[in-house]
PDB file of C-alpha atoms in Angstrom:
ATOM      1  CA  MET A1297      -0.013   0.015   0.026  1.00 72.00           C
ATOM      2  CA  PHE A1298       2.808   2.496   0.841  1.00 87.00           C
ATOM      3  CA  ASN A1299       5.379   1.366  -1.672  1.00 94.00           C
ATOM      4  CA  GLY A1300       4.978   3.224  -4.965  1.00 95.00           C
ATOM      5  CA  LEU A1301       5.713   6.203  -7.183  1.00 97.00           C
ATOM      6  CA  TRP A1302       4.688   9.532  -5.562  1.00 98.00           C
ATOM      7  CA  THR A1303       4.744  13.194  -6.601  1.00 98.00           C
ATOM      8  CA  ILE A1304       6.097  15.647  -4.019  1.00 98.00           C
ATOM      9  CA  GLU A1305       5.397  19.360  -3.612  1.00 97.00           C
ATOM     10  CA  PHE A1306       7.157  21.436  -1.035  1.00 93.00           C
ATOM     11  CA  ILE A1307       7.447  25.036   0.226  1.00 91.00           C
ATOM     12  CA  SER A1308      10.280  26.339   2.478  1.00 88.00           C
ATOM     13  CA  THR A1309      10.129  28.778   5.338  1.00 85.00           C
ATOM     14  CA  MET A1310      12.104  31.016   2.851  1.00 82.00           C
ATOM     15  CA  ASN A1311       8.921  31.014   0.796  1.00 88.00           C
ATOM     16  CA  ARG A1312      10.462  28.961  -2.047  1.00 88.00           C
ATOM     17  CA  PHE A1313       8.566  26.290  -3.903  1.00 92.00           C
ATOM     18  CA  GLY A1314       9.477  22.986  -5.506  1.00 93.00           C
ATOM     19  CA  ALA A1315       8.272  19.718  -6.834  1.00 97.00           C
ATOM     20  CA  GLY A1316       9.586  16.335  -7.891  1.00 98.00           C
ATOM     21  CA  ILE A1317       9.003  12.593  -7.736  1.00 98.00           C
ATOM     22  CA  LEU A1318       9.724   9.931  -5.171  1.00 98.00           C
ATOM     23  CA  VAL A1319       9.823   6.159  -5.216  1.00 98.00           C
ATOM     24  CA  LEU A1320       9.112   4.672  -1.808  1.00 97.00           C
ATOM     25  CA  ASN A1321      10.057   0.968  -1.401  1.00 97.00           C
ATOM     26  CA  ASN A1322      10.419  -0.994   1.794  1.00 96.00           C
ATOM     27  CA  GLY A1323      12.094   1.782   3.800  1.00 97.00           C
ATOM     28  CA  ARG A1324      14.151   3.220   0.887  1.00 98.00           C
ATOM     29  CA  LEU A1325      13.426   6.576  -0.654  1.00 98.00           C
ATOM     30  CA  LEU A1326      14.726   7.601  -4.105  1.00 99.00           C
ATOM     31  CA  GLY A1327      13.778  10.578  -6.164  1.00 98.00           C
ATOM     32  CA  GLY A1328      14.594  13.939  -7.675  1.00 98.00           C
ATOM     33  CA  ASP A1329      13.635  17.129  -9.456  1.00 97.00           C
ATOM     34  CA  ASN A1330      15.157  19.204 -12.201  1.00 96.00           C
ATOM     35  CA  GLY A1331      18.260  20.058 -10.186  1.00 97.00           C
ATOM     36  CA  TYR A1332      18.683  17.561  -7.350  1.00 98.00           C
ATOM     37  CA  TYR A1333      18.368  13.899  -6.719  1.00 98.00           C
ATOM     38  CA  TYR A1334      17.150  12.381  -3.314  1.00 98.00           C
ATOM     39  CA  LEU A1335      18.523   9.387  -1.406  1.00 99.00           C
ATOM     40  CA  GLY A1336      17.052   8.401   1.921  1.00 98.00           C
ATOM     41  CA  ASN A1337      15.354   6.041   4.337  1.00 98.00           C
ATOM     42  CA  TYR A1338      12.073   6.018   6.237  1.00 98.00           C
ATOM     43  CA  GLU A1339      10.078   4.140   8.799  1.00 97.00           C
ATOM     44  CA  VAL A1340       6.317   3.746   8.921  1.00 96.00           C
ATOM     45  CA  LYS A1341       4.460   3.100  12.164  1.00 96.00           C
ATOM     46  CA  ASP A1342       0.643   3.163  12.228  1.00 93.00           C
ATOM     47  CA  ASN A1343      -0.274   6.243  10.194  1.00 94.00           C
ATOM     48  CA  ASN A1344       3.028   8.029  10.738  1.00 97.00           C
ATOM     49  CA  VAL A1345       6.199   8.222   8.740  1.00 97.00           C
ATOM     50  CA  GLN A1346       9.687   9.607   9.639  1.00 98.00           C
ATOM     51  CA  GLY A1347      13.054   9.461   8.051  1.00 98.00           C
ATOM     52  CA  ASN A1348      16.018  11.312   6.534  1.00 97.00           C
ATOM     53  CA  VAL A1349      17.047  12.200   3.108  1.00 97.00           C
ATOM     54  CA  ASP A1350      20.237  13.460   1.420  1.00 97.00           C
ATOM     55  CA  ILE A1351      19.666  15.952  -1.362  1.00 96.00           C
ATOM     56  CA  ILE A1352      22.504  16.265  -3.952  1.00 98.00           C
ATOM     57  CA  ARG A1353      22.726  18.783  -6.785  1.00 98.00           C
ATOM     58  CA  PHE A1354      23.455  17.527 -10.291  1.00 98.00           C
ATOM     59  CA  ASN A1355      22.379  20.682 -12.280  1.00 98.00           C
ATOM     60  CA  LYS A1356      24.431  23.726 -11.217  1.00 96.00           C
ATOM     61  CA  ASN A1357      21.869  26.043 -12.846  1.00 96.00           C
ATOM     62  CA  ILE A1358      19.154  25.163 -10.340  1.00 94.00           C
ATOM     63  CA  ILE A1359      18.807  26.680  -6.892  1.00 91.00           C
ATOM     64  CA  SER A1360      17.175  24.645  -4.054  1.00 89.00           C
ATOM     65  CA  VAL A1361      14.326  25.828  -1.906  1.00 86.00           C
ATOM     66  CA  PHE A1362      16.997  26.448   0.744  1.00 83.00           C
ATOM     67  CA  GLY A1363      19.252  28.577  -1.534  1.00 85.00           C
ATOM     68  CA  ASP A1364      22.401  27.965  -3.547  1.00 91.00           C
ATOM     69  CA  VAL A1365      23.716  24.743  -1.894  1.00 92.00           C
ATOM     70  CA  ASP A1366      25.222  21.665  -3.518  1.00 96.00           C
ATOM     71  CA  GLN A1367      24.198  19.087  -0.898  1.00 95.00           C
ATOM     72  CA  PHE A1368      22.128  18.942   2.321  1.00 92.00           C
ATOM     73  CA  SER A1369      20.259  16.633   4.544  1.00 93.00           C
ATOM     74  CA  LEU A1370      16.684  16.785   5.916  1.00 94.00           C
ATOM     75  CA  THR A1371      14.889  14.875   8.627  1.00 95.00           C
ATOM     76  CA  PHE A1372      11.144  14.561   8.189  1.00 97.00           C
ATOM     77  CA  ALA A1373       8.049  13.385   9.996  1.00 98.00           C
ATOM     78  CA  GLY A1374       4.496  13.337   8.991  1.00 98.00           C
ATOM     79  CA  GLN A1375       1.104  11.645   8.644  1.00 97.00           C
ATOM     80  CA  ILE A1376      -0.020   9.098   6.088  1.00 94.00           C
ATOM     81  CA  LYS A1377      -3.451   9.584   4.662  1.00 92.00           C
ATOM     82  CA  PRO A1378      -5.250   7.523   1.926  1.00 85.00           C
ATOM     83  CA  ASP A1379      -3.068   8.147  -1.165  1.00 87.00           C
ATOM     84  CA  SER A1380      -1.175  11.142   0.354  1.00 96.00           C
ATOM     85  CA  ILE A1381       1.446  12.109   2.881  1.00 97.00           C
ATOM     86  CA  GLU A1382       1.680  15.422   4.717  1.00 97.00           C
ATOM     87  CA  ALA A1383       4.970  16.027   6.469  1.00 98.00           C
ATOM     88  CA  VAL A1384       7.441  18.649   7.730  1.00 97.00           C
ATOM     89  CA  ALA A1385      11.213  18.370   7.199  1.00 95.00           C
ATOM     90  CA  SER A1386      13.996  20.212   9.067  1.00 92.00           C
ATOM     91  CA  PHE A1387      17.248  21.356   7.403  1.00 83.00           C
ATOM     92  CA  GLY A1388      20.334  20.073   9.241  1.00 75.00           C
ATOM     93  CA  ASN A1389      21.388  21.965  12.300  1.00 74.00           C
ATOM     94  CA  THR A1390      19.166  24.936  11.452  1.00 77.00           C
ATOM     95  CA  PRO A1391      15.768  24.218  13.013  1.00 74.00           C
ATOM     96  CA  ASP A1392      14.302  27.526  11.652  1.00 83.00           C
ATOM     97  CA  LEU A1393      14.640  26.295   8.066  1.00 85.00           C
ATOM     98  CA  LYS A1394      11.789  23.849   7.392  1.00 91.00           C
ATOM     99  CA  ILE A1395       9.778  22.712   4.482  1.00 94.00           C
ATOM    100  CA  ARG A1396       6.168  21.663   4.308  1.00 96.00           C
ATOM    101  CA  ILE A1397       5.750  18.496   2.135  1.00 97.00           C
ATOM    102  CA  ILE A1398       2.744  17.067   0.370  1.00 97.00           C
ATOM    103  CA  CYS A1399       3.099  13.734  -1.451  1.00 98.00           C
ATOM    104  CA  LYS A1400       0.511  12.100  -3.640  1.00 98.00           C
ATOM    105  CA  LYS A1401       0.570   8.499  -4.654  1.00 96.00           C
ATOM    106  CA  LYS A1402       0.473   7.823  -8.441  1.00 97.00           C
ATOM    107  CA  VAL A1403       1.334   4.122  -8.834  1.00 95.00           C
ATOM    108  CA  ASP A1404       1.745   1.058  -6.636  1.00 94.00           C
ATOM    109  CA  LEU A1405       4.930  -0.984  -6.907  1.00 92.00           C
TER     110      LEU A1405
END
């Protein structure tokens, strides 16, 4: 039910927007957008999900929702709803920098 292809939309506390895709499969998270790829892990318990993700730039012309950085890590936690996930992610050691995340399931694996 949880494993699949998901779209992701996010907005940072810096008021920057972004979108991409994720593949969630048995605790592994893979994905990306037009400038960065995502590698991470997650755990699901009841209707909650939490995890971490490394975000690495591959396109130097694209700026992330956190500014002009080549690589960063996020920790996230949120709620699972039927065919969607709503979560909040924190940026490294800077708790004031957060993003709100909305994921929508597109295809089961």
